[in-house]
Short mmCIF file of C-alpha atoms and ligand atoms in Angstrom, two decimals:
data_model
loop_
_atom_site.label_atom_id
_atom_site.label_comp_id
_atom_site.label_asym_id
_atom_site.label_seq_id
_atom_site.Cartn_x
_atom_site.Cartn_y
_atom_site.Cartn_z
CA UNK Z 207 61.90 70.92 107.08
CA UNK Z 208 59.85 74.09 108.46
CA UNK Z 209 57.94 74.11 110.92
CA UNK Z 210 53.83 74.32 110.34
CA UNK Z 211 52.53 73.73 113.97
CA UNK Z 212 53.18 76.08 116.99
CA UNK Z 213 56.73 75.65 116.67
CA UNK Z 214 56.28 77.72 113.83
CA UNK Z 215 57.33 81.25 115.92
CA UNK Z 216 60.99 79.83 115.30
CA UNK Z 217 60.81 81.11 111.80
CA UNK Z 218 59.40 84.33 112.65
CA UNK Z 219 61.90 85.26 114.93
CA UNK Z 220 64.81 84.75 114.35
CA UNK Z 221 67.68 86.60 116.77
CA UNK Z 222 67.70 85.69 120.07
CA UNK Z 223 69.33 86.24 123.33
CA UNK Z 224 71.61 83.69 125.38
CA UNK Z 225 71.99 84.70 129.06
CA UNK Z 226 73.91 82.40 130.76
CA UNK Z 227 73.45 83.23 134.12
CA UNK Z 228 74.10 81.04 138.24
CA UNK Z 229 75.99 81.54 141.51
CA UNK Z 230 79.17 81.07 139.24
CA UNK Z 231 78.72 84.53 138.55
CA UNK Z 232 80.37 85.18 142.00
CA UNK Z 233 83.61 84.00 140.76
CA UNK Z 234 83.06 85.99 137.32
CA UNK Z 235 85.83 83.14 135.83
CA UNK Z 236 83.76 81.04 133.34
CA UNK Z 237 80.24 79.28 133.96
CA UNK Z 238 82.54 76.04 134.39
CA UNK Z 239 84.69 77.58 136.88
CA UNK Z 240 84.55 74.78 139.50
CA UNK Z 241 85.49 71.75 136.57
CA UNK Z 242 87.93 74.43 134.73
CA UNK Z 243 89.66 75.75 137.62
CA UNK Z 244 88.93 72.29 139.88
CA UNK Z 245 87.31 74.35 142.43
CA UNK Z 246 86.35 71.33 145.11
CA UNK Z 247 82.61 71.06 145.41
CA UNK Z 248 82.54 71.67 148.94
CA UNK Z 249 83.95 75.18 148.27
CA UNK Z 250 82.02 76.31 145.02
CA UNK Z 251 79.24 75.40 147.02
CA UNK Z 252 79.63 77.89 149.37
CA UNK Z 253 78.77 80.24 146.63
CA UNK Z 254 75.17 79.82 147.40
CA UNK Z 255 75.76 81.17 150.72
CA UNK Z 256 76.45 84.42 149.17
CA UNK Z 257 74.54 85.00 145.71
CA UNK Z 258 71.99 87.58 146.21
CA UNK Z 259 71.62 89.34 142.54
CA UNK Z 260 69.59 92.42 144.34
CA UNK Z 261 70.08 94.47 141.19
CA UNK Z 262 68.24 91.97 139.47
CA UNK Z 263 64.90 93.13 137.53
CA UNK Z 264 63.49 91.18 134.90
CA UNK Z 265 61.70 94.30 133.63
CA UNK Z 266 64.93 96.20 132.71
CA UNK Z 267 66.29 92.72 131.44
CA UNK Z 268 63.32 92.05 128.92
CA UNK Z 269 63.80 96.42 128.20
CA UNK Z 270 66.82 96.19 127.13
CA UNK Z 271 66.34 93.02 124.90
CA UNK Z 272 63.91 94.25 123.21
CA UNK Z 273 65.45 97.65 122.41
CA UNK Z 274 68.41 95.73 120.49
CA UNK Z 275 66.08 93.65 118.40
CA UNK Z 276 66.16 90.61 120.28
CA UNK Z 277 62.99 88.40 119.64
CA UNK Z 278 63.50 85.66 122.19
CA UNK Z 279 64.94 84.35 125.46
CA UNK Z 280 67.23 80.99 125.71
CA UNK Z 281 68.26 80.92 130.00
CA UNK Z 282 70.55 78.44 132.21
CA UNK Z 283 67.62 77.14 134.59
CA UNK Z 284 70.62 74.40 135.15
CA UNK Z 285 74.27 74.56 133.90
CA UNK Z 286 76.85 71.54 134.61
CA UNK Z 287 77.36 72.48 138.30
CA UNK Z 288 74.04 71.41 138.71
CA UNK Z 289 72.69 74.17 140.77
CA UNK Z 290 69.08 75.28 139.86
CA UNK Z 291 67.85 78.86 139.68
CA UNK Z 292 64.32 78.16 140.22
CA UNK Z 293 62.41 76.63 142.69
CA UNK Z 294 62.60 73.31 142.17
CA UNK Z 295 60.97 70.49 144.95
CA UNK Z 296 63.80 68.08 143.88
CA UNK Z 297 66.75 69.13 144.91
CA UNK Z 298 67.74 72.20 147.33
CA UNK Z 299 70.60 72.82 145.49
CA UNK Z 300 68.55 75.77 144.50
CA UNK Z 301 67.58 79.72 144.01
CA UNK Z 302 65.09 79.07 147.57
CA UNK Z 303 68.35 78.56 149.68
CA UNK Z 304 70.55 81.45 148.47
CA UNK Z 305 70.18 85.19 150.44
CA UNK Z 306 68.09 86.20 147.24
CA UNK Z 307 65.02 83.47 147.72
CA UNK Z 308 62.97 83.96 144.67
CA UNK Z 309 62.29 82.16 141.60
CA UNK Z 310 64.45 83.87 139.00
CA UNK Z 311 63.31 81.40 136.21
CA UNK Z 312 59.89 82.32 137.30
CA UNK Z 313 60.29 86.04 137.32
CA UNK Z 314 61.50 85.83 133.99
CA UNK Z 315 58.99 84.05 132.80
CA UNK Z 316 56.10 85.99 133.87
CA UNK Z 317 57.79 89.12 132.36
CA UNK Z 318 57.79 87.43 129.22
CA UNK Z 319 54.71 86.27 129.02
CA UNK Z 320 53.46 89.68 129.85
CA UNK Z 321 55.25 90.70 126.86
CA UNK Z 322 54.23 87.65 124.80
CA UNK Z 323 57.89 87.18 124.88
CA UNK Z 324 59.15 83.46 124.17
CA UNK Z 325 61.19 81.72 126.78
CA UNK Z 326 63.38 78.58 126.34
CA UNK Z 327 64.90 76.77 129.06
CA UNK Z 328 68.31 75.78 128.93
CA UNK Z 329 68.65 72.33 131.18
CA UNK Z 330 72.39 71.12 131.42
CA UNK Z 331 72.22 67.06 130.74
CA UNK Z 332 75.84 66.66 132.59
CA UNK Z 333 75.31 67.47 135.91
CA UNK Z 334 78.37 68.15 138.48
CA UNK Z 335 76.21 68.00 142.23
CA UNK Z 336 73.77 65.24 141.63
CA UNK Z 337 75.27 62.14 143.23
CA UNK Z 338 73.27 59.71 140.93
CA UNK Z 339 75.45 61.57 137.37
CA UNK Z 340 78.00 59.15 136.42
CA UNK Z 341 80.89 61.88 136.84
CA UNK Z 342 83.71 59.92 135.27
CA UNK Z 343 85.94 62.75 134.31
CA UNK Z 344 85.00 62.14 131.11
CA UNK Z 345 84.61 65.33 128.37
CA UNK Z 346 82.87 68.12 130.85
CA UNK Z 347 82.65 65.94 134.03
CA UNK Z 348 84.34 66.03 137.10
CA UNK Z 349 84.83 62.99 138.96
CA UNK Z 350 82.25 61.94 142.10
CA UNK Z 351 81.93 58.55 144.04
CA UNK Z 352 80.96 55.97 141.75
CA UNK Z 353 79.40 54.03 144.54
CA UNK Z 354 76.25 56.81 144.11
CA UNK Z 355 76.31 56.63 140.17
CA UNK Z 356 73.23 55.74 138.49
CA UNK Z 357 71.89 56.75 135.49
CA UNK Z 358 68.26 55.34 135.81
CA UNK Z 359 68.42 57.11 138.91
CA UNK Z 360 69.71 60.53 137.44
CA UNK Z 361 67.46 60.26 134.41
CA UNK Z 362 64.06 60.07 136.94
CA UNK Z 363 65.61 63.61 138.71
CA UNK Z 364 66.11 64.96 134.94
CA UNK Z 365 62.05 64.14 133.94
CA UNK Z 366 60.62 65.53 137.14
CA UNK Z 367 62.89 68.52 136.75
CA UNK Z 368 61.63 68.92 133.12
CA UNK Z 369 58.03 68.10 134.21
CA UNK Z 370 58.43 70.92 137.02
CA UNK Z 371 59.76 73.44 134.34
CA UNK Z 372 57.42 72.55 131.61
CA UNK Z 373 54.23 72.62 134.27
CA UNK Z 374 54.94 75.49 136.27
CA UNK Z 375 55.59 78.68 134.00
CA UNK Z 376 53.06 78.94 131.60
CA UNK Z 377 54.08 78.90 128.11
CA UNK Z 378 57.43 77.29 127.04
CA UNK Z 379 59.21 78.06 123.89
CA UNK Z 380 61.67 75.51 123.52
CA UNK Z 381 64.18 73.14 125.78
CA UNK Z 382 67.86 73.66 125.12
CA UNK Z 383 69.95 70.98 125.88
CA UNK Z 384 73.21 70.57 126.65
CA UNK Z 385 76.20 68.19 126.88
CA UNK Z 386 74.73 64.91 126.89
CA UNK Z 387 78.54 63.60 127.38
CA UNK Z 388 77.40 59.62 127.56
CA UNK Z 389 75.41 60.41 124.21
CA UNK Z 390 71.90 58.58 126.00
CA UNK Z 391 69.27 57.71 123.80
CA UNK Z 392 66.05 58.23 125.40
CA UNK Z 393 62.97 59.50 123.37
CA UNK Z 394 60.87 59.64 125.94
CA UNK Z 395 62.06 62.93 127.54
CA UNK Z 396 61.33 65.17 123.91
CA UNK Z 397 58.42 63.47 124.30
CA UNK Z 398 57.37 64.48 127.91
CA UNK Z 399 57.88 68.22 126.36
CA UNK Z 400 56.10 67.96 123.46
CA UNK Z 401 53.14 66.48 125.49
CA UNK Z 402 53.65 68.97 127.78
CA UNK Z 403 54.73 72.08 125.65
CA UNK Z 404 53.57 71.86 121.97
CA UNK Z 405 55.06 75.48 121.06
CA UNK Z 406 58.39 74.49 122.67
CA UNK Z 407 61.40 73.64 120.20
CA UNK Z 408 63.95 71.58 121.19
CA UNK Z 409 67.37 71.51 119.90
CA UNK Z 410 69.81 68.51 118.86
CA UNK Z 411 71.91 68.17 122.10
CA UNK Z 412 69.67 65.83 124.14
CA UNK Z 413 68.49 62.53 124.03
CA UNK Z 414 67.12 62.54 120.98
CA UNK Z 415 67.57 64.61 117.86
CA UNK Z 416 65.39 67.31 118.33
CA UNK Z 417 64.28 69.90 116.39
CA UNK Z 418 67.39 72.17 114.95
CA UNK Z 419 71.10 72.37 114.76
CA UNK Z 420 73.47 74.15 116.94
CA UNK Z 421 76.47 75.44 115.42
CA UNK Z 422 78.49 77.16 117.95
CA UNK Z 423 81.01 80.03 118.05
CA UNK Z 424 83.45 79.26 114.79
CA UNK Z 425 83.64 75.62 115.23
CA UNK Z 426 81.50 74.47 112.39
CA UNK Z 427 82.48 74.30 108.25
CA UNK Z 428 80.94 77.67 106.96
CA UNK Z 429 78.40 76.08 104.22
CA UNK Z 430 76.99 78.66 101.43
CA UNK Z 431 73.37 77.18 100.80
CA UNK Z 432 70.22 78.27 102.29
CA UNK Z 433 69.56 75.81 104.88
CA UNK Z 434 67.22 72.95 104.67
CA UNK Z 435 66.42 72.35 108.20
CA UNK Z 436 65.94 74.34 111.15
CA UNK Z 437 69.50 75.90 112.43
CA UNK Z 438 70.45 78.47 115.39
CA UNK Z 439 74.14 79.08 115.56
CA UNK Z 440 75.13 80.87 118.60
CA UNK Z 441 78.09 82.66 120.18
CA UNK Z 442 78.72 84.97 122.84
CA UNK Z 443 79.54 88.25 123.34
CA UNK Z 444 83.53 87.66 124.99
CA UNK Z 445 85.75 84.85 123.91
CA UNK Z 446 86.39 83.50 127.15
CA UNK Z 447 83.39 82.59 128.62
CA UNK Z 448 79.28 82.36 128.68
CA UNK Z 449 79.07 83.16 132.07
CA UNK Z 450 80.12 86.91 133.73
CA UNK Z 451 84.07 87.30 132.74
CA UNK Z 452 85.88 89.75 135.11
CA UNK Z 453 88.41 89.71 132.52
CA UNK Z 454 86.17 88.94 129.17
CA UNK Z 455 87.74 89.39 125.85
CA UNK Z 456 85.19 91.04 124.11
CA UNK Z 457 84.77 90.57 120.15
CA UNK Z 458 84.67 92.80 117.65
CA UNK Z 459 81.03 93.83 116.38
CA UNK Z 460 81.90 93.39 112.95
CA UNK Z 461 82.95 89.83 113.69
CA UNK Z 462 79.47 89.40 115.62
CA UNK Z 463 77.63 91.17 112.73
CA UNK Z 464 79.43 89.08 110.08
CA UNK Z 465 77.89 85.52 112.10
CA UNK Z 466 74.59 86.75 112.30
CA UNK Z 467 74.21 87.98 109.08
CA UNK Z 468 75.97 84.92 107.82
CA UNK Z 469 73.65 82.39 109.61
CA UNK Z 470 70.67 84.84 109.16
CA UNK Z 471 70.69 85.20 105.75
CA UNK Z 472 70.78 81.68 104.99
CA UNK Z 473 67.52 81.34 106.41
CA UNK Z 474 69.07 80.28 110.58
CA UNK Z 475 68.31 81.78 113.61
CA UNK Z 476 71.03 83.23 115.93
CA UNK Z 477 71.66 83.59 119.26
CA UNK Z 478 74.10 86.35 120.86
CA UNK Z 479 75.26 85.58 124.91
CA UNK Z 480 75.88 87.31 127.43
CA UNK Z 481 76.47 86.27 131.30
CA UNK Z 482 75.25 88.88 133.66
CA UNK Z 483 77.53 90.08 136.27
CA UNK Z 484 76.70 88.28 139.83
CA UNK Z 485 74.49 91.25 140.97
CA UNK Z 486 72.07 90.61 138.25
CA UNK Z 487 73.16 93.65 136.14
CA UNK Z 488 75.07 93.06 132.85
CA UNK Z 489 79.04 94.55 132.48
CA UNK Z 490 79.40 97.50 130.36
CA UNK Z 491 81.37 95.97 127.44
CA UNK Z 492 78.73 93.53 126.85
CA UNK Z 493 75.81 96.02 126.92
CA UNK Z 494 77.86 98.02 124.66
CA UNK Z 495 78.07 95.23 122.29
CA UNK Z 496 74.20 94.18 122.57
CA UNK Z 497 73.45 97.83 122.15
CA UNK Z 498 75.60 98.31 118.74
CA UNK Z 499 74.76 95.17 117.48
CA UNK Z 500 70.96 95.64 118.25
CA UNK Z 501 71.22 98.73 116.09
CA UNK Z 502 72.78 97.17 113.09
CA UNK Z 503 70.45 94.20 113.38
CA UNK Z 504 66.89 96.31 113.71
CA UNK Z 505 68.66 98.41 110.66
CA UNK Z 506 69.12 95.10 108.44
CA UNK Z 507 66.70 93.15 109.44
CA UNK Z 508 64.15 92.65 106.71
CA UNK Z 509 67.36 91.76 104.06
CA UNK Z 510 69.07 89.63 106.32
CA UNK Z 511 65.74 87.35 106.98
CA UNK Z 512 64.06 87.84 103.62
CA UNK Z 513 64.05 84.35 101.61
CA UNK Z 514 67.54 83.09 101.01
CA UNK Z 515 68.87 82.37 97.87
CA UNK Z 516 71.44 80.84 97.42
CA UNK Z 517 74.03 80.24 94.04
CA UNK Z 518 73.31 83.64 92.62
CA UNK Z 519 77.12 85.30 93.69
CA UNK Z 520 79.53 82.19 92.55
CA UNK Z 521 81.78 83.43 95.78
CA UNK Z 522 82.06 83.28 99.42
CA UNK Z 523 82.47 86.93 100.48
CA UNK Z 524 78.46 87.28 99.90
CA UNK Z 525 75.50 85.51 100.39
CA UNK Z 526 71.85 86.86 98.84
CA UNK Z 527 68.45 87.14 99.80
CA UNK Z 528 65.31 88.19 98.39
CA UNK Z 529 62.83 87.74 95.70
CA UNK Z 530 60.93 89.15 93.02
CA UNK Z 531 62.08 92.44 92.09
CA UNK Z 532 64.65 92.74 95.44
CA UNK Z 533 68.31 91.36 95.92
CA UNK Z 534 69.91 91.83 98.58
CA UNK Z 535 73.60 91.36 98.85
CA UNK Z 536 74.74 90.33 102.27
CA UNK Z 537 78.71 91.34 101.96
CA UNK Z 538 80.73 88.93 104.66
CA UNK Z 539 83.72 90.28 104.20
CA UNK Z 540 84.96 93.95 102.29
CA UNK Z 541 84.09 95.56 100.17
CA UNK Z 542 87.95 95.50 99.70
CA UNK Z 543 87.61 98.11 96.78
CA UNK Z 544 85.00 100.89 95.55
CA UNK Z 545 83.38 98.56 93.50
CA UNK Z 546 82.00 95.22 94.15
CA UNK Z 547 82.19 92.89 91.38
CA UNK Z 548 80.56 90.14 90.60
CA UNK Z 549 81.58 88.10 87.65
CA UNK Z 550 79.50 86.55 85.37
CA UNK Z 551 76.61 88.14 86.75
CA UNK Z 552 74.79 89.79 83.80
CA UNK Z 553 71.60 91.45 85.01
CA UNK Z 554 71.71 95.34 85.38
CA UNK Z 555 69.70 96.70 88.40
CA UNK Z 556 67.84 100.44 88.13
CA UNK Z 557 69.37 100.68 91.20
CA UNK Z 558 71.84 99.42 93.96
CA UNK Z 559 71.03 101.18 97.72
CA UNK Z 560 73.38 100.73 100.89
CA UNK Z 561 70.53 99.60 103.26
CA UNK Z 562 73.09 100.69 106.39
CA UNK Z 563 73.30 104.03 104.74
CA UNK Z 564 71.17 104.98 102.06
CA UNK Z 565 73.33 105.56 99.63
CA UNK Z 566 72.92 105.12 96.47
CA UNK Z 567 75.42 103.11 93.91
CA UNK Z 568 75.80 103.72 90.37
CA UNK Z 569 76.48 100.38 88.76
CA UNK Z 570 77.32 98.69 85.16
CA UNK Z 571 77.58 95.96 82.56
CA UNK Z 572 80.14 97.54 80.44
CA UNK Z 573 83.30 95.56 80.25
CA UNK Z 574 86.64 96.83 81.72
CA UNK Z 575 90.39 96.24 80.23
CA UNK Z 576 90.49 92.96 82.85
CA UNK Z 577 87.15 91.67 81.48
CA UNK Z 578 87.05 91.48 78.27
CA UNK Z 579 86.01 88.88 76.32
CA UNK Z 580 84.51 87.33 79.38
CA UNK Z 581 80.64 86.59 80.32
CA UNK Z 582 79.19 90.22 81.76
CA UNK Z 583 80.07 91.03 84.93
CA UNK Z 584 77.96 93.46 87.35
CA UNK Z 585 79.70 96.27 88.49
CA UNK Z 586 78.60 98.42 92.10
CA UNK Z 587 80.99 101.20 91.81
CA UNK Z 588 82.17 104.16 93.75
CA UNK Z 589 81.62 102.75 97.21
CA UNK Z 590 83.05 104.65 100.44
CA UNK Z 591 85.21 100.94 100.85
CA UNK Z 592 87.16 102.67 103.58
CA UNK Z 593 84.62 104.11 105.76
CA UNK Z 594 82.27 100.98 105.02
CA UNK Z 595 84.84 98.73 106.79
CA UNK Z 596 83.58 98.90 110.25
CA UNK Z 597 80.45 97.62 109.49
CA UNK Z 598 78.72 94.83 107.89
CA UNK Z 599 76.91 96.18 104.57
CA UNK Z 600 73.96 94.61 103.10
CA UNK Z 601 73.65 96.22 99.51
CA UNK Z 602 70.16 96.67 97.91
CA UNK Z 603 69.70 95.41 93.99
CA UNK Z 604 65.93 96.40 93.03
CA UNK Z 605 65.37 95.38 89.66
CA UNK Z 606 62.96 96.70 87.14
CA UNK Z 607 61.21 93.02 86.68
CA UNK Z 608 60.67 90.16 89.07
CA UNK Z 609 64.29 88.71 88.91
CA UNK Z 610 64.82 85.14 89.28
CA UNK Z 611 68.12 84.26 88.24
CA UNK Z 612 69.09 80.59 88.01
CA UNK Z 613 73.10 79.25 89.32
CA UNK Z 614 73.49 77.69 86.17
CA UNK Z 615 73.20 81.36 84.54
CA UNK Z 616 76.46 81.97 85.74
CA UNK Z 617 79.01 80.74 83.59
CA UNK Z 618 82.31 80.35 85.32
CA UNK Z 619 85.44 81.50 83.80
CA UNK Z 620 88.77 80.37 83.65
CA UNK Z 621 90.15 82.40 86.14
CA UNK Z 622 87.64 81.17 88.59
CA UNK Z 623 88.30 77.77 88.31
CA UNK Z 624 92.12 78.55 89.17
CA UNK Z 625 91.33 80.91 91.81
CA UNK Z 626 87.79 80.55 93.33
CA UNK Z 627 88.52 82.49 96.89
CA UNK Z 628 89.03 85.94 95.23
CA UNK Z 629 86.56 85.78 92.43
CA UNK Z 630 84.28 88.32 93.23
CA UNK Z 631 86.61 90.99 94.20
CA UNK Z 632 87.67 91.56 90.71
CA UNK Z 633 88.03 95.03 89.61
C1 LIG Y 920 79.60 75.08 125.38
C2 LIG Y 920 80.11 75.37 126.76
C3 LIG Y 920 78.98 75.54 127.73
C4 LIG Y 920 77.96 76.52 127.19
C5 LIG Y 920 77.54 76.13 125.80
C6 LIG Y 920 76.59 77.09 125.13
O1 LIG Y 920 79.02 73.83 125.30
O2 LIG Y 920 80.94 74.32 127.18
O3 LIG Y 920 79.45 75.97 128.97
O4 LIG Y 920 76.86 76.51 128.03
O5 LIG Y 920 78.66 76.01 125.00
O6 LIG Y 920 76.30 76.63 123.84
#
């Protein structure tokens, strides 16, 4: 399923960025600080008292996105502690009542829109402050007084909320949910949005299935084949948190790279986080990592989202895309020697081009003592394997006629069959 209607801008652009962003930035422990750390409500609260992001400014925000190649915004308006960085009329657990007193969602907003930016609104379905959330310590929940819980109640608060956020800020993108821990069927609420917001998309962790997938961080089966439905993986840029980490465990970029070009080149969206630091400025490792990824991403861009194909390598280290005369090969992981091989592929290119580098790759058909008497392999020799190991390498094929090669082309060997993980790295 695509996409044909305004939703359609989903397609077009395709890396995003995650900002994860509330008053538990003040702790700088994790965005579920007060459940994770069982902060007692009465003190995280007091948090509010003192959150006054004066650094914040939306302009250098929406700069610096759009230098590293970002094409959209998803932000917290809500996380699980419930506390609301815009100005909402139904709760005062809000932006309005901290030292800062403005509208953060809405200053975002209208600096996207003056950019014809998109926006999506991330709305937390478990909800930590609101008396009326059954908090039953389940998956995600603290525990509150039961003798408040009601989720008729709760689900009223949720619709204005969404009503308020879907009325008040122009044009909305998309509604991210999040943690609907009692699983609540309700297909009223997409509705509300779609009535209200026909360009907004709406993901699958609601109360109803929505619009796309969400694989997150490494938690999902890594699948091979383009993707049939709408999909936006995401992870962040530390392994420790969403929200601003004093003491974040930052990723590799290669290991960011290799998920976006993974998910990307399938034909997937992706969204890279990062939690701003409780003054409204981000930390220096993670601008370092948006900046360096940016670069790589603006640099492979038009491989990584040109049409996937899937089937054409018979391995896992690389997927493809392309079409007509153009094939791009997206290496996940290596090259682990100076050639690349892929077996029983039998279609010689005029020429292979590192689109990181430029450099060109002499390549061949010719057998070698290991491949003998076996269906033609496709050889991309005398690659720089040990300087090209920081980085993930998209490699160029431009053929001298359209090329539409079919999976069942490729005949599989015996040696595959025994041993399918290595197969392409055969030299
Ligand atoms: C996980 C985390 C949550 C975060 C979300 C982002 O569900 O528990 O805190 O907001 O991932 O996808």
């Amino acid at each position: 399923m695509r996409f044909t209607d305004q939703r359609k801008w989903f397609h077009e652009k395709r890396f995003g960025m995650f900002v994860h962003w509330g008053i538990y930035a003040l702790g700088g422990r994790h965005e579920q600080e007060q459940m994770r750390y069982s902060v007692p409500a009465a003190e995280y609260e007091k948090y509010v008292q003192r959150f006054n992001p004066e650094k914040f400014d939306p302009v250098a925000w929406l700069d610096m996105i759009q230098e590293n190649g970002m094409e959209y915004l998803v932000f917290t308006a809500k996380h699980h502690d419930g506390f609301c960085m815009w100005d909402t009329a139904e709760t005062d657990y809000n932006i309005m009542n901290t030292p800062y007193k403005k509208d953060i969602v809405g200053m975002l907003a209208e600096e996207c829109h003056k950019r014809d930016f998109p926006l999506e609104i991330y709305y937390s379905c478990v909800d930590w402050h609101h008396p009326a959330y059954p908090n039953l310590g389940r998956h995600h929940e603290i525990k509150t007084d039961p003798a408040h819980h009601n989720m008729d109640e709760y689900m009223d608060y949720l619709k204005r909320q969404i009503r308020e956020l879907c009325t008040n800020y122009g044009k909305i993108h998309g509604i991210w949910w999040d943690m609907n821990v009692p699983e609540l069927v309700d297909p009223s609420v997409n509705e509300l949005i779609r009535q209200l917001q026909p360009a907004a998309v709406i993901n699958n962790r609601g109360y109803g299935p929505g619009d796309y997938s969400t694989p997150e961080r490494d938690y999902q089966a890594e699948g091979f084949e383009p993707y049939q439905n709408p999909v936006e993986a995401c992870d962040s840029v530390g392994a420790n948190s969403w929200g601003y980490c004093a003491e974040n465990d930052y990723f590799s970029i290669r290991k960011l790279e290799r998920q976006i070009a993974l998910y990307t080149a399938l034909g997937g969206n992706f969204l890279l986080n990062a939690g701003p630091k409780a003054d409204g400025t981000f930390a220096d490792g993670a601008t370092r990592i948006l900046r360096e990824v940016g670069k790589w991403y603006k640099k492979l861009k038009p491989a990584l989202t040109a049409t996937p194909c899937g089937g054409i390598v018979p391995n896992t280290t690389a997927v493809c895309t392309g079409k007509d005369k153009t094939l791009n090969l997206v290496i996940l992981d290596g090259p682990f020697a100076e050639a690349f091989t892929i077996r029983g592929f039998g279609y010689l290119p005029e020429r292979v081009i590192s689109l990181n580098t430029g450099e060109e790759f002499p390549c061949t058909l010719e057998p070698i003592a290991a491949t003998i008497g076996m269906p033609p392999s496709l050889r991309i020799r005398k690659m720089p394997c040990d300087r090209m190991k920081d980085e993930i390498h998209v490699l160029q094929m431009q053929f001298a006629e359209p090329f539409h090669p079919q999976p069942q082309n490729l005949e599989m060997t015996e040696e595959k069959e025994q041993n399918s993980s290595d197969f392409s790295q055969f030299v």
